[in-house]
């Protein structure tokens, strides 16, 4: 599979896992803190098994620079969290979250413009 497709897909799946690692325990406030930490660390380990190869594949194949990978990661993170916060946490998207998302989309556009 092309690194142009595989890298963002792996980053998307890793972001889903990391979002659950960081915020999923908020739906289980009855858990003791130590359990929330252990469960989160277990999920994060799986997340790293996707994020590290995604970055390595994208970078070593010459498809993406480190800067492009980071900005892409942040944009994917915001997208994943928007869906997570609405569907899992039951929150509503507000204008300022959407404005921040638009700024990240602009950052993605800028980072992929040719450097001169």
JSON list of C-alpha atoms in Angstrom, two decimals:
[
{"chain": "A", "resi": 1, "resn": "UNK", "atom": "CA", "xyz": [0.00, 0.00, 0.00]},
{"chain": "A", "resi": 2, "resn": "UNK", "atom": "CA", "xyz": [1.22, 3.49, -0.80]},
{"chain": "A", "resi": 3, "resn": "UNK", "atom": "CA", "xyz": [2.76, 5.46, 2.10]},
{"chain": "A", "resi": 4, "resn": "UNK", "atom": "CA", "xyz": [0.56, 8.38, 0.99]},
{"chain": "A", "resi": 5, "resn": "UNK", "atom": "CA", "xyz": [-2.47, 6.31, 2.03]},
{"chain": "A", "resi": 6, "resn": "UNK", "atom": "CA", "xyz": [-1.05, 4.00, 4.69]},
{"chain": "A", "resi": 7, "resn": "UNK", "atom": "CA", "xyz": [0.47, 6.76, 6.81]},
{"chain": "A", "resi": 8, "resn": "UNK", "atom": "CA", "xyz": [-2.73, 8.81, 7.29]},
{"chain": "A", "resi": 9, "resn": "UNK", "atom": "CA", "xyz": [-4.79, 5.64, 7.83]},
{"chain": "A", "resi": 10, "resn": "UNK", "atom": "CA", "xyz": [-2.47, 4.39, 10.55]},
{"chain": "A", "resi": 11, "resn": "UNK", "atom": "CA", "xyz": [-2.45, 7.86, 12.12]},
{"chain": "A", "resi": 12, "resn": "UNK", "atom": "CA", "xyz": [-6.25, 7.92, 12.07]},
{"chain": "A", "resi": 13, "resn": "UNK", "atom": "CA", "xyz": [-6.53, 4.55, 13.83]},
{"chain": "A", "resi": 14, "resn": "UNK", "atom": "CA", "xyz": [-3.80, 5.46, 16.31]},
{"chain": "A", "resi": 15, "resn": "UNK", "atom": "CA", "xyz": [-5.65, 8.68, 17.12]},
{"chain": "A", "resi": 16, "resn": "UNK", "atom": "CA", "xyz": [-8.87, 6.81, 17.81]},
{"chain": "A", "resi": 17, "resn": "UNK", "atom": "CA", "xyz": [-7.01, 4.61, 20.28]},
{"chain": "A", "resi": 18, "resn": "UNK", "atom": "CA", "xyz": [-5.19, 7.51, 21.91]},
{"chain": "A", "resi": 19, "resn": "UNK", "atom": "CA", "xyz": [-8.39, 9.50, 22.30]},
{"chain": "A", "resi": 20, "resn": "UNK", "atom": "CA", "xyz": [-9.92, 6.58, 24.18]},
{"chain": "A", "resi": 21, "resn": "UNK", "atom": "CA", "xyz": [-6.73, 6.23, 26.24]},
{"chain": "A", "resi": 22, "resn": "UNK", "atom": "CA", "xyz": [-6.79, 9.88, 27.28]},
{"chain": "A", "resi": 23, "resn": "UNK", "atom": "CA", "xyz": [-10.53, 10.52, 27.58]},
{"chain": "A", "resi": 24, "resn": "UNK", "atom": "CA", "xyz": [-12.44, 7.23, 27.59]},
{"chain": "A", "resi": 25, "resn": "UNK", "atom": "CA", "xyz": [-12.11, 6.83, 31.36]},
{"chain": "A", "resi": 26, "resn": "UNK", "atom": "CA", "xyz": [-14.16, 10.01, 31.83]},
{"chain": "A", "resi": 27, "resn": "UNK", "atom": "CA", "xyz": [-17.25, 7.85, 31.27]},
{"chain": "A", "resi": 28, "resn": "UNK", "atom": "CA", "xyz": [-16.18, 5.61, 34.18]},
{"chain": "A", "resi": 29, "resn": "UNK", "atom": "CA", "xyz": [-15.71, 8.03, 37.11]},
{"chain": "A", "resi": 30, "resn": "UNK", "atom": "CA", "xyz": [-16.34, 5.16, 39.52]},
{"chain": "A", "resi": 31, "resn": "UNK", "atom": "CA", "xyz": [-13.07, 3.49, 38.51]},
{"chain": "A", "resi": 32, "resn": "UNK", "atom": "CA", "xyz": [-10.21, 4.04, 40.92]},
{"chain": "A", "resi": 33, "resn": "UNK", "atom": "CA", "xyz": [-7.53, 6.28, 39.45]},
{"chain": "A", "resi": 34, "resn": "UNK", "atom": "CA", "xyz": [-4.97, 3.46, 39.32]},
{"chain": "A", "resi": 35, "resn": "UNK", "atom": "CA", "xyz": [-7.33, 1.39, 37.13]},
{"chain": "A", "resi": 36, "resn": "UNK", "atom": "CA", "xyz": [-7.97, 4.32, 34.78]},
{"chain": "A", "resi": 37, "resn": "UNK", "atom": "CA", "xyz": [-4.21, 4.78, 34.44]},
{"chain": "A", "resi": 38, "resn": "UNK", "atom": "CA", "xyz": [-3.54, 1.09, 33.76]},
{"chain": "A", "resi": 39, "resn": "UNK", "atom": "CA", "xyz": [-6.32, 0.82, 31.19]},
{"chain": "A", "resi": 40, "resn": "UNK", "atom": "CA", "xyz": [-5.17, 4.04, 29.52]},
{"chain": "A", "resi": 41, "resn": "UNK", "atom": "CA", "xyz": [-1.57, 2.82, 29.37]},
{"chain": "A", "resi": 42, "resn": "UNK", "atom": "CA", "xyz": [-2.69, -0.47, 27.83]},
{"chain": "A", "resi": 43, "resn": "UNK", "atom": "CA", "xyz": [-4.62, 1.36, 25.13]},
{"chain": "A", "resi": 44, "resn": "UNK", "atom": "CA", "xyz": [-1.70, 3.76, 24.58]},
{"chain": "A", "resi": 45, "resn": "UNK", "atom": "CA", "xyz": [0.65, 0.84, 24.02]},
{"chain": "A", "resi": 46, "resn": "UNK", "atom": "CA", "xyz": [-1.57, -0.35, 21.17]},
{"chain": "A", "resi": 47, "resn": "UNK", "atom": "CA", "xyz": [-1.71, 3.22, 19.88]},
{"chain": "A", "resi": 48, "resn": "UNK", "atom": "CA", "xyz": [2.07, 3.39, 19.71]},
{"chain": "A", "resi": 49, "resn": "UNK", "atom": "CA", "xyz": [2.07, 0.17, 17.68]},
{"chain": "A", "resi": 50, "resn": "UNK", "atom": "CA", "xyz": [0.25, 2.15, 14.99]},
{"chain": "A", "resi": 51, "resn": "UNK", "atom": "CA", "xyz": [1.69, 5.67, 15.39]},
{"chain": "A", "resi": 52, "resn": "UNK", "atom": "CA", "xyz": [5.35, 4.69, 15.30]},
{"chain": "A", "resi": 53, "resn": "UNK", "atom": "CA", "xyz": [5.04, 2.66, 12.07]},
{"chain": "A", "resi": 54, "resn": "UNK", "atom": "CA", "xyz": [2.87, 5.38, 10.52]},
{"chain": "A", "resi": 55, "resn": "UNK", "atom": "CA", "xyz": [5.51, 8.03, 11.10]},
{"chain": "A", "resi": 56, "resn": "UNK", "atom": "CA", "xyz": [8.37, 5.75, 10.13]},
{"chain": "A", "resi": 57, "resn": "UNK", "atom": "CA", "xyz": [6.69, 4.60, 6.92]},
{"chain": "A", "resi": 58, "resn": "UNK", "atom": "CA", "xyz": [5.71, 8.13, 5.90]},
{"chain": "A", "resi": 59, "resn": "UNK", "atom": "CA", "xyz": [9.12, 9.60, 6.67]},
{"chain": "A", "resi": 60, "resn": "UNK", "atom": "CA", "xyz": [11.48, 6.86, 5.44]},
{"chain": "A", "resi": 61, "resn": "UNK", "atom": "CA", "xyz": [9.53, 6.41, 2.20]},
{"chain": "A", "resi": 62, "resn": "UNK", "atom": "CA", "xyz": [10.11, 10.10, 1.54]},
{"chain": "A", "resi": 63, "resn": "UNK", "atom": "CA", "xyz": [6.38, 10.74, 1.32]},
{"chain": "A", "resi": 64, "resn": "UNK", "atom": "CA", "xyz": [6.26, 13.22, 4.21]},
{"chain": "A", "resi": 65, "resn": "UNK", "atom": "CA", "xyz": [8.62, 15.45, 6.15]},
{"chain": "A", "resi": 66, "resn": "UNK", "atom": "CA", "xyz": [8.63, 15.39, 9.94]},
{"chain": "A", "resi": 67, "resn": "UNK", "atom": "CA", "xyz": [6.85, 18.75, 9.97]},
{"chain": "A", "resi": 68, "resn": "UNK", "atom": "CA", "xyz": [4.16, 17.48, 7.62]},
{"chain": "A", "resi": 69, "resn": "UNK", "atom": "CA", "xyz": [3.64, 14.38, 9.76]},
{"chain": "A", "resi": 70, "resn": "UNK", "atom": "CA", "xyz": [3.20, 16.47, 12.90]},
{"chain": "A", "resi": 71, "resn": "UNK", "atom": "CA", "xyz": [0.71, 18.90, 11.40]},
{"chain": "A", "resi": 72, "resn": "UNK", "atom": "CA", "xyz": [-1.21, 16.02, 9.80]},
{"chain": "A", "resi": 73, "resn": "UNK", "atom": "CA", "xyz": [-1.28, 14.28, 13.20]},
{"chain": "A", "resi": 74, "resn": "UNK", "atom": "CA", "xyz": [-2.71, 17.35, 14.91]},
{"chain": "A", "resi": 75, "resn": "UNK", "atom": "CA", "xyz": [-5.42, 17.82, 12.29]},
{"chain": "A", "resi": 76, "resn": "UNK", "atom": "CA", "xyz": [-6.41, 14.16, 12.53]},
{"chain": "A", "resi": 77, "resn": "UNK", "atom": "CA", "xyz": [-6.43, 14.44, 16.32]},
{"chain": "A", "resi": 78, "resn": "UNK", "atom": "CA", "xyz": [-8.87, 17.33, 16.25]},
{"chain": "A", "resi": 79, "resn": "UNK", "atom": "CA", "xyz": [-11.14, 15.55, 13.79]},
{"chain": "A", "resi": 80, "resn": "UNK", "atom": "CA", "xyz": [-11.15, 12.34, 15.84]},
{"chain": "A", "resi": 81, "resn": "UNK", "atom": "CA", "xyz": [-11.78, 14.25, 19.06]},
{"chain": "A", "resi": 82, "resn": "UNK", "atom": "CA", "xyz": [-14.66, 16.18, 17.50]},
{"chain": "A", "resi": 83, "resn": "UNK", "atom": "CA", "xyz": [-16.42, 12.92, 16.64]},
{"chain": "A", "resi": 84, "resn": "UNK", "atom": "CA", "xyz": [-15.50, 11.38, 20.02]},
{"chain": "A", "resi": 85, "resn": "UNK", "atom": "CA", "xyz": [-16.72, 14.32, 22.07]},
{"chain": "A", "resi": 86, "resn": "UNK", "atom": "CA", "xyz": [-20.09, 14.34, 20.33]},
{"chain": "A", "resi": 87, "resn": "UNK", "atom": "CA", "xyz": [-20.71, 10.58, 20.09]},
{"chain": "A", "resi": 88, "resn": "UNK", "atom": "CA", "xyz": [-19.04, 9.28, 23.26]},
{"chain": "A", "resi": 89, "resn": "UNK", "atom": "CA", "xyz": [-19.07, 12.21, 25.69]},
{"chain": "A", "resi": 90, "resn": "UNK", "atom": "CA", "xyz": [-22.35, 13.68, 24.47]},
{"chain": "A", "resi": 91, "resn": "UNK", "atom": "CA", "xyz": [-20.96, 17.19, 24.05]},
{"chain": "A", "resi": 92, "resn": "UNK", "atom": "CA", "xyz": [-21.95, 19.66, 21.37]},
{"chain": "A", "resi": 93, "resn": "UNK", "atom": "CA", "xyz": [-19.53, 21.23, 18.93]},
{"chain": "A", "resi": 94, "resn": "UNK", "atom": "CA", "xyz": [-19.26, 24.96, 19.48]},
{"chain": "A", "resi": 95, "resn": "UNK", "atom": "CA", "xyz": [-18.16, 27.62, 17.06]},
{"chain": "A", "resi": 96, "resn": "UNK", "atom": "CA", "xyz": [-14.74, 28.03, 18.69]},
{"chain": "A", "resi": 97, "resn": "UNK", "atom": "CA", "xyz": [-13.92, 24.32, 18.28]},
{"chain": "A", "resi": 98, "resn": "UNK", "atom": "CA", "xyz": [-14.89, 24.53, 14.62]},
{"chain": "A", "resi": 99, "resn": "UNK", "atom": "CA", "xyz": [-12.83, 27.73, 14.23]},
{"chain": "A", "resi": 100, "resn": "UNK", "atom": "CA", "xyz": [-9.82, 25.96, 15.75]},
{"chain": "A", "resi": 101, "resn": "UNK", "atom": "CA", "xyz": [-10.39, 23.11, 13.31]},
{"chain": "A", "resi": 102, "resn": "UNK", "atom": "CA", "xyz": [-10.42, 25.54, 10.41]},
{"chain": "A", "resi": 103, "resn": "UNK", "atom": "CA", "xyz": [-7.09, 26.95, 11.62]},
{"chain": "A", "resi": 104, "resn": "UNK", "atom": "CA", "xyz": [-5.62, 23.45, 11.68]},
{"chain": "A", "resi": 105, "resn": "UNK", "atom": "CA", "xyz": [-6.89, 22.78, 8.17]},
{"chain": "A", "resi": 106, "resn": "UNK", "atom": "CA", "xyz": [-5.14, 25.99, 7.13]},
{"chain": "A", "resi": 107, "resn": "UNK", "atom": "CA", "xyz": [-1.97, 24.74, 8.85]},
{"chain": "A", "resi": 108, "resn": "UNK", "atom": "CA", "xyz": [-2.17, 21.51, 6.85]},
{"chain": "A", "resi": 109, "resn": "UNK", "atom": "CA", "xyz": [-2.53, 23.50, 3.63]},
{"chain": "A", "resi": 110, "resn": "UNK", "atom": "CA", "xyz": [0.45, 25.70, 4.51]},
{"chain": "A", "resi": 111, "resn": "UNK", "atom": "CA", "xyz": [2.73, 22.82, 5.54]},
{"chain": "A", "resi": 112, "resn": "UNK", "atom": "CA", "xyz": [2.10, 21.00, 2.26]},
{"chain": "A", "resi": 113, "resn": "UNK", "atom": "CA", "xyz": [2.81, 24.04, 0.05]},
{"chain": "A", "resi": 114, "resn": "UNK", "atom": "CA", "xyz": [6.15, 23.82, -1.73]},
{"chain": "A", "resi": 115, "resn": "UNK", "atom": "CA", "xyz": [8.97, 25.54, 0.15]},
{"chain": "A", "resi": 116, "resn": "UNK", "atom": "CA", "xyz": [10.87, 28.07, -1.91]}
]
